[in-house]
CSV table of N, CA, C and O in Angstrom, one decimal:
chain,number,residue,atom,x,y,z
P,708,MET,N,78.5,41.0,-19.3
P,708,MET,CA,77.2,41.0,-18.0
P,708,MET,C,75.9,40.7,-19.4
P,708,MET,O,76.4,40.3,-20.3
P,709,VAL,N,75.8,39.8,-18.5
P,709,VAL,CA,74.9,38.6,-19.3
P,709,VAL,C,73.7,38.8,-19.6
P,709,VAL,O,73.3,40.0,-18.6
P,710,GLU,N,72.8,38.1,-20.7
P,710,GLU,CA,71.6,38.5,-21.0
P,710,GLU,C,70.6,38.9,-19.6
P,710,GLU,O,70.0,39.9,-20.2
P,711,SER,N,70.4,38.0,-19.0
P,711,SER,CA,69.5,38.0,-17.8
P,711,SER,C,69.5,39.2,-17.1
P,711,SER,O,69.0,39.8,-16.4
P,712,ASP,N,71.1,39.5,-16.9
P,712,ASP,CA,71.4,40.8,-16.2
P,712,ASP,C,70.6,42.1,-16.7
P,712,ASP,O,69.9,42.8,-15.8
P,713,VAL,N,70.7,41.8,-18.1
P,713,VAL,CA,70.4,43.3,-18.8
P,713,VAL,C,69.1,43.2,-18.9
P,713,VAL,O,68.3,44.4,-18.9
P,714,ARG,N,68.2,41.9,-19.0
P,714,ARG,CA,66.8,42.1,-18.8
P,714,ARG,C,66.2,42.5,-17.6
P,714,ARG,O,65.5,42.9,-17.6
P,715,GLY,N,67.1,42.1,-16.5
P,715,GLY,CA,66.6,42.7,-15.3
P,715,GLY,C,66.5,44.1,-14.9
P,715,GLY,O,65.7,44.9,-14.3
P,716,LEU,N,67.3,44.7,-15.6
P,716,LEU,CA,67.9,46.3,-15.6
P,716,LEU,C,66.5,46.5,-16.5
P,716,LEU,O,66.1,48.0,-16.1
P,717,ILE,N,66.3,46.1,-17.4
P,717,ILE,CA,65.0,46.9,-18.4
P,717,ILE,C,63.9,46.5,-17.8
P,717,ILE,O,63.4,47.6,-17.2
P,718,GLU,N,64.0,45.3,-17.0
P,718,GLU,CA,62.7,45.4,-16.6
P,718,GLU,C,62.3,46.1,-15.3
P,718,GLU,O,60.9,46.6,-14.8
P,719,ALA,N,63.3,46.4,-14.7
P,719,ALA,CA,63.4,47.5,-13.4
P,719,ALA,C,63.0,48.9,-13.8
P,719,ALA,O,62.3,49.6,-13.0
P,720,ALA,N,63.6,49.4,-14.8
P,720,ALA,CA,63.3,50.6,-15.7
P,720,ALA,C,62.5,50.7,-16.1
P,720,ALA,O,61.4,52.0,-15.5
P,721,VAL,N,61.7,49.8,-16.5
P,721,VAL,CA,60.4,50.3,-17.2
P,721,VAL,C,59.3,49.6,-16.1
P,721,VAL,O,58.2,50.8,-16.1
P,722,GLY,N,59.7,49.2,-15.2
P,722,GLY,CA,58.5,49.0,-13.7
P,722,GLY,C,57.3,48.9,-14.1
P,722,GLY,O,56.7,48.1,-15.0
P,723,ASP,N,56.3,50.2,-13.4
P,723,ASP,CA,55.0,50.2,-13.8
P,723,ASP,C,54.6,50.9,-14.8
P,723,ASP,O,53.4,51.4,-15.1
P,724,GLY,N,55.9,51.6,-15.6
P,724,GLY,CA,55.6,52.6,-16.5
P,724,GLY,C,55.0,54.0,-16.2
P,724,GLY,O,55.1,55.1,-17.1
P,725,ARG,N,55.5,54.3,-14.8
P,725,ARG,CA,55.2,55.7,-14.3
P,725,ARG,C,56.5,56.4,-15.2
P,725,ARG,O,57.4,56.1,-15.3
P,726,HIS,N,56.0,57.7,-15.6
P,726,HIS,CA,56.8,58.6,-15.7
P,726,HIS,C,56.7,60.2,-14.9
P,726,HIS,O,55.5,60.9,-15.5
P,727,GLU,N,57.3,60.3,-14.0
P,727,GLU,CA,56.8,61.3,-13.3
P,727,GLU,C,58.1,61.9,-12.4
P,727,GLU,O,58.8,60.9,-12.3
P,728,PHE,N,58.5,62.7,-11.9
P,728,PHE,CA,59.4,63.3,-11.0
P,728,PHE,C,59.5,62.2,-10.0
P,728,PHE,O,58.8,61.8,-9.4
P,729,GLY,N,61.1,62.2,-9.6
P,729,GLY,CA,61.4,60.9,-8.7
P,729,GLY,C,61.2,59.8,-9.5
P,729,GLY,O,61.9,58.9,-8.8
P,730,SER,N,60.6,59.5,-10.0
P,730,SER,CA,60.7,57.9,-10.7
P,730,SER,C,60.2,58.0,-12.5
P,730,SER,O,58.9,58.3,-12.6
P,731,PHE,N,60.9,58.0,-13.0
P,731,PHE,CA,60.9,58.0,-14.9
P,731,PHE,C,62.0,56.9,-15.2
P,731,PHE,O,63.1,56.2,-14.2
P,732,PHE,N,62.1,56.3,-16.5
P,732,PHE,CA,62.7,55.4,-16.8
P,732,PHE,C,64.1,55.5,-16.7
P,732,PHE,O,64.7,54.6,-16.2
P,733,LEU,N,64.8,56.5,-16.8
P,733,LEU,CA,66.1,56.6,-16.8
P,733,LEU,C,66.6,56.8,-15.6
P,733,LEU,O,67.8,56.1,-14.7
P,734,SER,N,66.0,57.1,-14.3
P,734,SER,CA,66.0,57.7,-13.2
P,734,SER,C,66.3,56.1,-12.5
P,734,SER,O,67.3,55.4,-11.4
P,735,ARG,N,65.1,55.2,-12.9
P,735,ARG,CA,65.2,53.8,-12.5
P,735,ARG,C,65.6,53.1,-13.1
P,735,ARG,O,66.8,51.9,-12.3
P,736,PHE,N,66.7,53.3,-14.3
P,736,PHE,CA,67.5,52.2,-15.5
P,736,PHE,C,68.9,52.8,-14.2
P,736,PHE,O,69.7,51.4,-14.0
P,737,PHE,N,69.2,53.6,-13.9
P,737,PHE,CA,70.7,53.8,-13.2
P,737,PHE,C,70.5,53.8,-11.6
P,737,PHE,O,71.2,54.0,-10.8
P,738,GLY,N,69.3,53.3,-11.3
P,738,GLY,CA,68.7,53.3,-9.5
P,738,GLY,C,69.3,54.5,-8.7
P,738,GLY,O,69.7,54.4,-7.8
P,739,MET,N,68.6,55.7,-9.7
P,739,MET,CA,68.9,56.9,-8.8
P,739,MET,C,67.9,57.4,-7.8
P,739,MET,O,66.4,57.0,-8.1
P,740,GLU,N,68.1,57.7,-6.1
P,740,GLU,CA,67.0,58.1,-5.7
P,740,GLU,C,67.2,59.4,-5.8
P,740,GLU,O,68.3,60.4,-5.4
P,741,VAL,N,66.3,60.1,-5.2
P,741,VAL,CA,66.1,61.8,-5.5
P,741,VAL,C,65.4,61.9,-3.8
P,741,VAL,O,64.7,61.4,-3.3
P,742,ALA,N,66.0,63.0,-3.4
P,742,ALA,CA,65.8,63.4,-1.8
P,742,ALA,C,65.9,64.9,-1.7
P,742,ALA,O,67.0,66.0,-2.9
P,743,TYR,N,64.8,65.9,-1.0
P,743,TYR,CA,65.3,67.1,-1.2
P,743,TYR,C,65.3,67.4,0.4
P,743,TYR,O,64.7,67.2,1.1
P,744,GLY,N,66.0,68.4,0.2
P,744,GLY,CA,66.4,69.4,1.6
P,744,GLY,C,65.6,71.0,1.5
P,744,GLY,O,64.7,70.8,1.0
P,745,HIS,N,65.8,71.9,2.5
P,745,HIS,CA,65.1,73.0,2.6
P,745,HIS,C,65.4,73.6,1.5
P,745,HIS,O,64.3,73.9,0.8
P,746,ASP,N,66.5,73.8,0.7
P,746,ASP,CA,66.7,74.2,-0.4
P,746,ASP,C,68.0,73.8,-1.2
P,746,ASP,O,68.7,74.3,-1.9
P,747,ASP,N,67.5,72.3,-1.3
P,747,ASP,CA,68.5,71.3,-2.4
P,747,ASP,C,67.7,70.1,-2.8
P,747,ASP,O,66.5,69.9,-2.0
P,748,CYS,N,68.6,69.6,-3.7
P,748,CYS,CA,67.9,68.2,-3.8
P,748,CYS,C,69.2,67.5,-4.3
P,748,CYS,O,70.1,67.9,-4.7
P,749,THR,N,68.8,66.1,-3.8
P,749,THR,CA,70.4,65.5,-4.4
P,749,THR,C,69.8,63.9,-5.0
P,749,THR,O,68.4,63.6,-4.9
P,750,VAL,N,70.9,63.8,-5.6
P,750,VAL,CA,70.5,62.5,-6.4
P,750,VAL,C,71.8,61.6,-6.1
P,750,VAL,O,73.1,62.0,-6.1
P,751,LYS,N,71.4,60.6,-5.6
P,751,LYS,CA,72.2,59.5,-5.3
P,751,LYS,C,71.8,58.0,-6.2
P,751,LYS,O,70.8,57.8,-6.3
P,752,PHE,N,73.3,57.6,-6.5
P,752,PHE,CA,73.0,56.3,-7.5
P,752,PHE,C,74.2,55.6,-7.4
P,752,PHE,O,75.5,56.4,-7.2
P,753,GLU,N,74.5,54.3,-7.4
P,753,GLU,CA,75.6,53.8,-7.4
P,753,GLU,C,75.9,53.1,-8.6
P,753,GLU,O,75.4,52.8,-9.5
P,754,VAL,N,77.3,53.1,-8.6
P,754,VAL,CA,78.2,53.2,-9.8
P,754,VAL,C,78.2,51.8,-10.6
P,754,VAL,O,78.6,51.0,-9.6
P,755,LYS,N,77.5,51.6,-11.6
P,755,LYS,CA,77.4,50.0,-12.0
P,755,LYS,C,78.1,49.7,-13.5
P,755,LYS,O,78.5,50.6,-14.3
P,756,PRO,N,78.7,48.7,-13.7
P,756,PRO,CA,79.6,48.5,-15.4
P,756,PRO,C,78.7,49.0,-16.0
P,756,PRO,O,79.3,49.2,-17.0
P,757,HIS,N,77.3,48.9,-16.1
P,757,HIS,CA,76.6,49.0,-17.3
P,757,HIS,C,76.9,50.8,-17.6
P,757,HIS,O,76.4,50.7,-18.9
P,758,ALA,N,76.9,51.0,-16.9
P,758,ALA,CA,76.9,52.5,-17.1
P,758,ALA,C,78.8,53.2,-17.3
P,758,ALA,O,78.7,54.2,-17.0
P,759,TYR,N,79.4,52.3,-17.6
P,759,TYR,CA,81.2,52.7,-17.8
P,759,TYR,C,81.4,53.2,-19.0
P,759,TYR,O,80.4,52.7,-20.1
P,760,ASN,N,82.2,54.0,-19.4
P,760,ASN,CA,82.5,54.0,-20.9
P,760,ASN,C,83.4,53.3,-21.0
P,760,ASN,O,84.1,52.6,-20.1
P,761,PRO,N,84.4,53.4,-22.4
P,761,PRO,CA,85.1,52.5,-22.5
P,761,PRO,C,86.4,52.1,-21.6
P,761,PRO,O,87.1,51.0,-21.8
P,762,GLN,N,86.8,53.2,-20.9
P,762,GLN,CA,87.8,53.1,-20.0
P,762,GLN,C,87.5,52.5,-18.7
P,762,GLN,O,88.7,52.3,-18.2
P,763,GLY,N,86.3,52.5,-18.4
P,763,GLY,CA,86.2,51.4,-17.3
P,763,GLY,C,86.1,52.5,-16.1
P,763,GLY,O,85.9,51.9,-14.9
P,764,SER,N,84.8,53.5,-16.2
P,764,SER,CA,84.6,54.7,-14.9
P,764,SER,C,83.9,55.2,-16.0
P,764,SER,O,82.9,55.2,-16.8
P,765,LEU,N,82.8,55.4,-14.8
P,765,LEU,CA,81.6,56.4,-14.9
P,765,LEU,C,81.5,57.3,-16.5
P,765,LEU,O,82.4,57.8,-16.5
P,766,HIS,N,80.3,57.0,-17.0
P,766,HIS,CA,80.3,57.6,-18.2
P,766,HIS,C,80.0,59.2,-17.9
P,766,HIS,O,79.3,59.3,-17.3
P,767,GLY,N,80.4,60.2,-18.5
P,767,GLY,CA,80.4,61.5,-18.4
P,767,GLY,C,78.9,61.5,-18.5
P,767,GLY,O,78.2,62.6,-18.2
P,768,GLY,N,78.1,61.0,-19.7
P,768,GLY,CA,76.6,61.1,-19.8
P,768,GLY,C,75.6,60.7,-18.9
P,768,GLY,O,74.9,61.6,-18.5
P,769,VAL,N,76.3,59.7,-18.5
P,769,VAL,CA,75.3,59.0,-17.1
P,769,VAL,C,75.6,60.5,-15.7
P,769,VAL,O,74.5,60.9,-15.4
P,770,LEU,N,76.8,60.7,-15.6
P,770,LEU,CA,76.8,61.8,-14.8
P,770,LEU,C,76.5,63.1,-14.8
P,770,LEU,O,75.6,63.8,-14.3
P,771,ALA,N,76.2,63.6,-16.3
P,771,ALA,CA,75.7,64.4,-16.7
P,771,ALA,C,74.2,64.9,-16.3
P,771,ALA,O,73.4,65.8,-16.0
P,772,THR,N,73.4,63.2,-16.8
P,772,THR,CA,72.3,63.3,-16.5
P,772,THR,C,71.7,63.5,-15.2
P,772,THR,O,70.8,64.2,-14.7
P,773,ALA,N,72.5,62.6,-14.3
P,773,ALA,CA,72.4,63.0,-12.7
P,773,ALA,C,72.3,64.4,-12.5
P,773,ALA,O,71.7,64.9,-11.5
P,774,LEU,N,73.4,64.8,-12.9
P,774,LEU,CA,73.2,66.5,-12.3
P,774,LEU,C,71.9,67.2,-12.8
P,774,LEU,O,71.6,67.8,-12.0
P,775,ASP,N,71.9,66.8,-14.4
P,775,ASP,CA,70.5,67.9,-14.6
P,775,ASP,C,69.1,67.4,-13.9
P,775,ASP,O,68.7,68.3,-13.7
P,776,ILE,N,68.9,66.3,-13.4
P,776,ILE,CA,68.0,65.4,-13.0
P,776,ILE,C,68.0,66.3,-11.9
P,776,ILE,O,66.8,66.8,-11.4
P,777,SER,N,69.0,66.3,-11.2
P,777,SER,CA,69.2,67.1,-9.6
P,777,SER,C,68.7,68.5,-9.7
P,777,SER,O,67.9,69.1,-9.0
P,778,MET,N,69.3,69.1,-10.4
P,778,MET,CA,68.7,70.8,-10.9
P,778,MET,C,67.4,70.8,-11.4
P,778,MET,O,66.5,71.5,-10.6
P,779,GLY,N,67.1,69.8,-12.3
P,779,GLY,CA,65.2,70.1,-12.6
P,779,GLY,C,64.7,69.5,-11.5
P,779,GLY,O,63.4,69.8,-11.3
P,780,HIS,N,64.7,68.4,-10.8
P,780,HIS,CA,64.2,68.2,-9.9
P,780,HIS,C,63.7,69.1,-8.6
P,780,HIS,O,62.5,69.3,-8.0
P,781,LEU,N,64.9,69.9,-8.2
P,781,LEU,CA,65.1,71.1,-7.5
P,781,LEU,C,63.9,71.8,-8.0
P,781,LEU,O,63.0,72.6,-7.0
P,782,LEU,N,64.2,72.5,-9.2
P,782,LEU,CA,63.4,73.5,-9.7
P,782,LEU,C,62.0,73.1,-9.6
P,782,LEU,O,61.1,74.0,-9.4
P,783,HIS,N,61.7,71.8,-10.2
P,783,HIS,CA,60.1,71.2,-10.2
P,783,HIS,C,59.5,71.5,-8.6
P,783,HIS,O,58.4,71.9,-8.3
P,784,HIS,N,60.4,71.1,-7.7
P,784,HIS,CA,60.0,70.9,-6.4
P,784,HIS,C,59.4,72.2,-5.9
P,784,HIS,O,58.4,72.5,-5.2
P,785,GLN,N,60.0,73.8,-6.0
P,785,GLN,CA,60.0,74.6,-5.7
P,785,GLN,C,58.8,75.7,-6.2
P,785,GLN,O,58.6,76.4,-6.0
P,786,PHE,N,59.4,75.5,-7.6
P,786,PHE,CA,58.2,76.2,-8.7
P,786,PHE,C,57.7,76.1,-9.7
P,786,PHE,O,56.7,76.7,-10.3
P,787,GLY,N,57.9,74.7,-9.8
P,787,GLY,CA,57.5,73.7,-10.9
P,787,GLY,C,57.9,73.7,-12.1
P,787,GLY,O,59.1,73.3,-12.1
P,788,ALA,N,57.3,72.6,-13.1
P,788,ALA,CA,58.3,72.4,-14.1
P,788,ALA,C,58.9,73.4,-14.8
P,788,ALA,O,58.5,74.6,-15.5
P,789,GLY,N,59.8,72.7,-15.4
P,789,GLY,CA,61.0,73.6,-15.8
P,789,GLY,C,61.8,73.3,-17.0
P,789,GLY,O,61.9,71.8,-17.5
P,790,ALA,N,62.3,73.5,-18.4
P,790,ALA,CA,63.5,73.2,-19.1
P,790,ALA,C,64.7,73.5,-18.9
P,790,ALA,O,64.9,74.8,-18.8
P,791,THR,N,65.4,73.0,-19.2
P,791,THR,CA,67.2,73.2,-19.2
P,791,THR,C,67.4,74.0,-20.5
P,791,THR,O,67.1,73.7,-21.4
P,792,ILE,N,67.8,75.2,-19.9
P,792,ILE,CA,68.1,76.1,-21.6
P,792,ILE,C,69.7,76.0,-22.0
P,792,ILE,O,69.5,75.4,-23.1
P,793,GLU,N,70.5,76.1,-20.8
P,793,GLU,CA,71.8,75.3,-21.2
P,793,GLU,C,72.4,74.6,-19.8
P,793,GLU,O,72.1,75.1,-18.7
P,794,MET,N,73.4,73.7,-20.3
P,794,MET,CA,73.7,73.7,-19.0
P,794,MET,C,75.8,73.2,-19.5
P,794,MET,O,75.7,72.6,-20.4
P,795,LYS,N,76.3,73.6,-18.3
P,795,LYS,CA,77.8,73.6,-18.7
P,795,LYS,C,78.6,72.3,-17.6
P,795,LYS,O,78.2,72.4,-16.3
P,796,VAL,N,78.8,71.2,-17.7
P,796,VAL,CA,79.7,70.4,-16.8
P,796,VAL,C,81.2,70.5,-16.8
P,796,VAL,O,81.9,70.5,-18.1
P,797,GLN,N,81.8,70.3,-15.9
P,797,GLN,CA,83.0,70.3,-15.7
P,797,GLN,C,83.5,69.0,-15.1
P,797,GLN,O,82.5,68.7,-14.1
P,798,TYR,N,84.2,68.3,-15.6
P,798,TYR,CA,84.2,67.1,-15.0
P,798,TYR,C,85.9,66.8,-14.4
P,798,TYR,O,86.7,67.3,-15.0
P,799,LEU,N,86.1,66.8,-12.6
P,799,LEU,CA,87.2,66.7,-12.1
P,799,LEU,C,87.5,65.9,-11.8
P,799,LEU,O,88.8,65.5,-11.5
P,800,ALA,N,87.1,64.3,-11.7
P,800,ALA,CA,88.1,63.3,-11.4
P,800,ALA,C,86.9,61.7,-12.0
P,800,ALA,O,85.8,62.5,-12.1
P,801,SER,N,87.6,61.0,-12.1
P,801,SER,CA,87.0,59.7,-12.9
P,801,SER,C,86.5,58.9,-11.5
P,801,SER,O,86.8,58.9,-10.1
P,802,VAL,N,85.2,58.2,-11.4
P,802,VAL,CA,84.8,57.0,-10.4
P,802,VAL,C,84.5,55.9,-10.8
P,802,VAL,O,84.2,56.1,-12.2
P,803,ARG,N,85.0,54.7,-10.2
P,803,ARG,CA,84.7,53.5,-10.7
P,803,ARG,C,84.0,52.7,-10.3
P,803,ARG,O,83.5,51.6,-10.8
P,804,SER,N,83.5,53.1,-8.9
P,804,SER,CA,82.7,52.3,-7.9
P,804,SER,C,82.2,53.2,-6.9
P,804,SER,O,82.3,54.1,-6.7
P,805,GLY,N,81.2,52.5,-6.1
P,805,GLY,CA,80.6,53.5,-5.1
P,805,GLY,C,79.6,54.3,-5.5
P,805,GLY,O,79.1,54.5,-6.3
P,806,PRO,N,79.0,55.1,-4.4
P,806,PRO,CA,78.3,55.7,-4.4
P,806,PRO,C,78.4,57.1,-5.1
P,806,PRO,O,79.5,57.3,-4.6
P,807,VAL,N,77.7,57.5,-5.8
P,807,VAL,CA,78.1,59.2,-6.4
P,807,VAL,C,76.6,60.1,-5.8
P,807,VAL,O,75.4,59.6,-5.8
P,808,THR,N,76.7,61.0,-5.2
P,808,THR,CA,75.6,61.8,-5.1
P,808,THR,C,75.7,63.3,-5.5
P,808,THR,O,77.0,64.0,-5.6
P,809,CYS,N,74.9,63.9,-6.3
P,809,CYS,CA,74.7,65.4,-6.9
P,809,CYS,C,73.7,66.1,-6.1
P,809,CYS,O,72.9,65.8,-5.9
P,810,ARG,N,74.4,66.8,-5.9
P,810,ARG,CA,73.5,68.1,-4.6
P,810,ARG,C,73.3,69.2,-5.8
P,810,ARG,O,74.3,69.8,-5.8
P,811,ALA,N,72.2,69.4,-5.5
P,811,ALA,CA,71.5,70.7,-6.7
P,811,ALA,C,71.2,71.8,-5.7
P,811,ALA,O,70.5,71.8,-4.6
P,812,THR,N,71.6,73.0,-6.1
P,812,THR,CA,71.4,74.5,-5.1
P,812,THR,C,71.2,75.7,-6.4
P,812,THR,O,71.6,75.2,-7.7
P,813,PHE,N,70.2,76.4,-5.7
P,813,PHE,CA,69.9,77.8,-6.5
P,813,PHE,C,71.9,78.5,-6.9
P,813,PHE,O,71.5,78.8,-5.5
P,814,LEU,N,71.5,79.3,-7.8
P,814,LEU,CA,72.4,80.4,-7.6
P,814,LEU,C,71.8,81.7,-7.6
P,814,LEU,O,72.1,82.6,-6.9
P,815,LYS,N,70.5,81.7,-8.7
P,815,LYS,CA,69.8,83.0,-8.5
P,815,LYS,C,68.5,82.6,-8.8
P,815,LYS,O,68.2,81.6,-10.1
P,816,LYS,N,67.7,82.8,-8.4
P,816,LYS,CA,65.9,82.3,-8.6
P,816,LYS,C,65.4,84.1,-9.0
P,816,LYS,O,65.4,85.0,-8.6
P,817,GLY,N,64.8,83.6,-10.4
P,817,GLY,CA,64.0,85.0,-11.1
P,817,GLY,C,63.0,84.7,-11.2
P,817,GLY,O,62.4,83.8,-10.5
P,818,ARG,N,61.9,85.5,-12.1
P,818,ARG,CA,60.4,85.2,-12.2
P,818,ARG,C,60.1,83.7,-12.8
P,818,ARG,O,59.2,83.1,-12.6
P,819,LYS,N,60.8,83.8,-14.1
P,819,LYS,CA,60.5,82.5,-15.0
P,819,LYS,C,62.1,82.0,-15.4
P,819,LYS,O,62.0,81.1,-16.3
P,820,THR,N,62.9,82.7,-15.3
P,820,THR,CA,64.7,82.3,-15.0
P,820,THR,C,65.0,81.7,-14.3
P,820,THR,O,65.0,82.5,-13.3
P,821,PHE,N,65.8,80.7,-14.1
P,821,PHE,CA,66.6,80.1,-12.7
P,821,PHE,C,68.0,79.8,-13.2
P,821,PHE,O,68.2,79.0,-14.0
P,822,PHE,N,68.9,80.3,-12.4
P,822,PHE,CA,70.1,80.1,-12.4
P,822,PHE,C,70.7,78.4,-11.4
P,822,PHE,O,70.3,78.8,-9.6
P,823,LEU,N,70.9,77.3,-11.7
P,823,LEU,CA,71.2,76.3,-10.8
P,823,LEU,C,72.6,75.8,-10.9
P,823,LEU,O,73.4,76.1,-11.9
P,824,GLN,N,73.0,75.2,-9.8
P,824,GLN,CA,74.4,74.1,-9.8
P,824,GLN,C,74.2,72.7,-9.1
P,824,GLN,O,73.2,72.6,-8.1
P,825,SER,N,75.0,72.0,-9.6
P,825,SER,CA,75.1,70.9,-9.0
P,825,SER,C,76.7,70.4,-8.5
P,825,SER,O,77.4,70.4,-9.7
P,826,LEU,N,76.9,69.4,-7.5
P,826,LEU,CA,77.9,69.0,-7.1
P,826,LEU,C,77.9,67.7,-7.1
P,826,LEU,O,77.2,67.4,-6.1
P,827,ALA,N,78.8,66.9,-8.0
P,827,ALA,CA,78.7,65.4,-7.7
P,827,ALA,C,79.8,65.0,-6.7
P,827,ALA,O,81.2,65.6,-7.0
P,828,THR,N,79.7,64.0,-5.9
P,828,THR,CA,80.7,63.6,-5.0
P,828,THR,C,80.9,62.4,-4.9
P,828,THR,O,80.0,61.5,-5.3
P,829,ASP,N,82.2,61.7,-4.7
P,829,ASP,CA,82.4,60.3,-4.2
P,829,ASP,C,81.8,59.9,-3.0
P,829,ASP,O,81.4,60.8,-2.6
P,830,GLN,N,82.0,58.9,-2.7
P,830,GLN,CA,81.7,58.2,-1.6
P,830,GLN,C,82.5,58.7,-1.0
P,830,GLN,O,82.2,58.8,0.7
P,831,SER,N,84.0,58.9,-0.9
P,831,SER,CA,84.6,59.9,0.4
P,831,SER,C,84.3,61.3,0.0
P,831,SER,O,85.2,62.2,1.1
P,832,GLY,N,83.4,62.0,-0.6
P,832,GLY,CA,82.9,63.1,-0.5
P,832,GLY,C,83.7,63.7,-1.7
P,832,GLY,O,83.6,65.2,-1.5
P,833,GLU,N,84.8,63.4,-2.1
P,833,GLU,CA,85.6,64.1,-3.3
P,833,GLU,C,84.8,64.8,-4.3
P,833,GLU,O,84.2,64.0,-5.0
P,834,ALA,N,85.1,65.9,-4.9
P,834,ALA,CA,84.3,66.3,-6.1
P,834,ALA,C,84.3,65.5,-7.3
P,834,ALA,O,86.0,65.6,-7.4
P,835,ILE,N,83.8,65.0,-7.9
P,835,ILE,CA,84.3,64.2,-9.6
P,835,ILE,C,83.5,65.4,-10.6
P,835,ILE,O,84.0,65.2,-11.6
P,836,ALA,N,82.6,65.9,-10.5
P,836,ALA,CA,81.9,67.4,-11.5
P,836,ALA,C,81.3,68.3,-10.8
P,836,ALA,O,80.4,67.9,-9.5
P,837,HIS,N,81.1,69.2,-11.4
P,837,HIS,CA,80.6,70.3,-11.2
P,837,HIS,C,79.9,71.2,-12.7
P,837,HIS,O,80.0,71.0,-13.3
P,838,ALA,N,78.4,71.1,-12.3
P,838,ALA,CA,77.7,72.0,-13.4
P,838,ALA,C,76.5,72.9,-13.0
P,838,ALA,O,76.6,72.9,-11.7
P,839,THR,N,76.9,74.0,-13.9
P,839,THR,CA,75.8,74.9,-13.8
P,839,THR,C,74.7,75.1,-15.2
P,839,THR,O,75.1,74.5,-15.9
P,840,SER,N,73.6,75.5,-14.7
P,840,SER,CA,72.8,75.7,-15.7
P,840,SER,C,71.8,76.5,-15.9
P,840,SER,O,71.5,77.5,-14.7
P,841,THR,N,70.9,76.8,-16.7
P,841,THR,CA,70.2,77.9,-16.9
P,841,THR,C,68.5,76.9,-17.3
P,841,THR,O,68.8,76.4,-17.8
P,842,TRP,N,67.6,77.1,-16.4
P,842,TRP,CA,66.0,76.9,-16.8
P,842,TRP,C,65.2,78.0,-17.0
P,842,TRP,O,65.3,79.0,-16.4
P,843,LYS,N,64.4,77.5,-17.7
P,843,LYS,CA,63.2,78.1,-17.7
P,843,LYS,C,61.7,77.9,-17.4
P,843,LYS,O,61.7,76.5,-17.7
P,844,LEU,N,61.0,78.2,-16.5
P,844,LEU,CA,59.8,77.5,-16.0
P,844,LEU,C,58.7,77.5,-17.2
P,844,LEU,O,59.0,78.2,-18.2
P,845,ILE,N,57.9,76.4,-17.3
P,845,ILE,CA,57.2,76.0,-18.7
P,845,ILE,C,56.0,75.9,-18.3
P,845,ILE,O,55.5,75.6,-17.0
């Protein structure tokens, strides 16, 4: 990756400096698009080389971030701001290119504590990771 490419990524991520749901530095840096369904939230992004691990596939931390964003945005969209209390990620397959989609849904809705899950799939619909998490309204 050349210096001008890196500069372009950073400039796009900084953007106008907004830091809000659906558009904040990390989501812009990785080119994530957030969409809401009736009872779900999807985060989509294209795998790019700057997000690779040393083995040449999407870094697990980037994938965990996308899974977390999908669940946090779903909670915020329906109930308000929350904080992740805990999150478990199971990595099922590696991905080197194409779009990744993370679809979050509720497992259980409480008054202040919520249990969510998100499934990440590749462009063919194959599961590449699954996350479960516990959230607290703030």
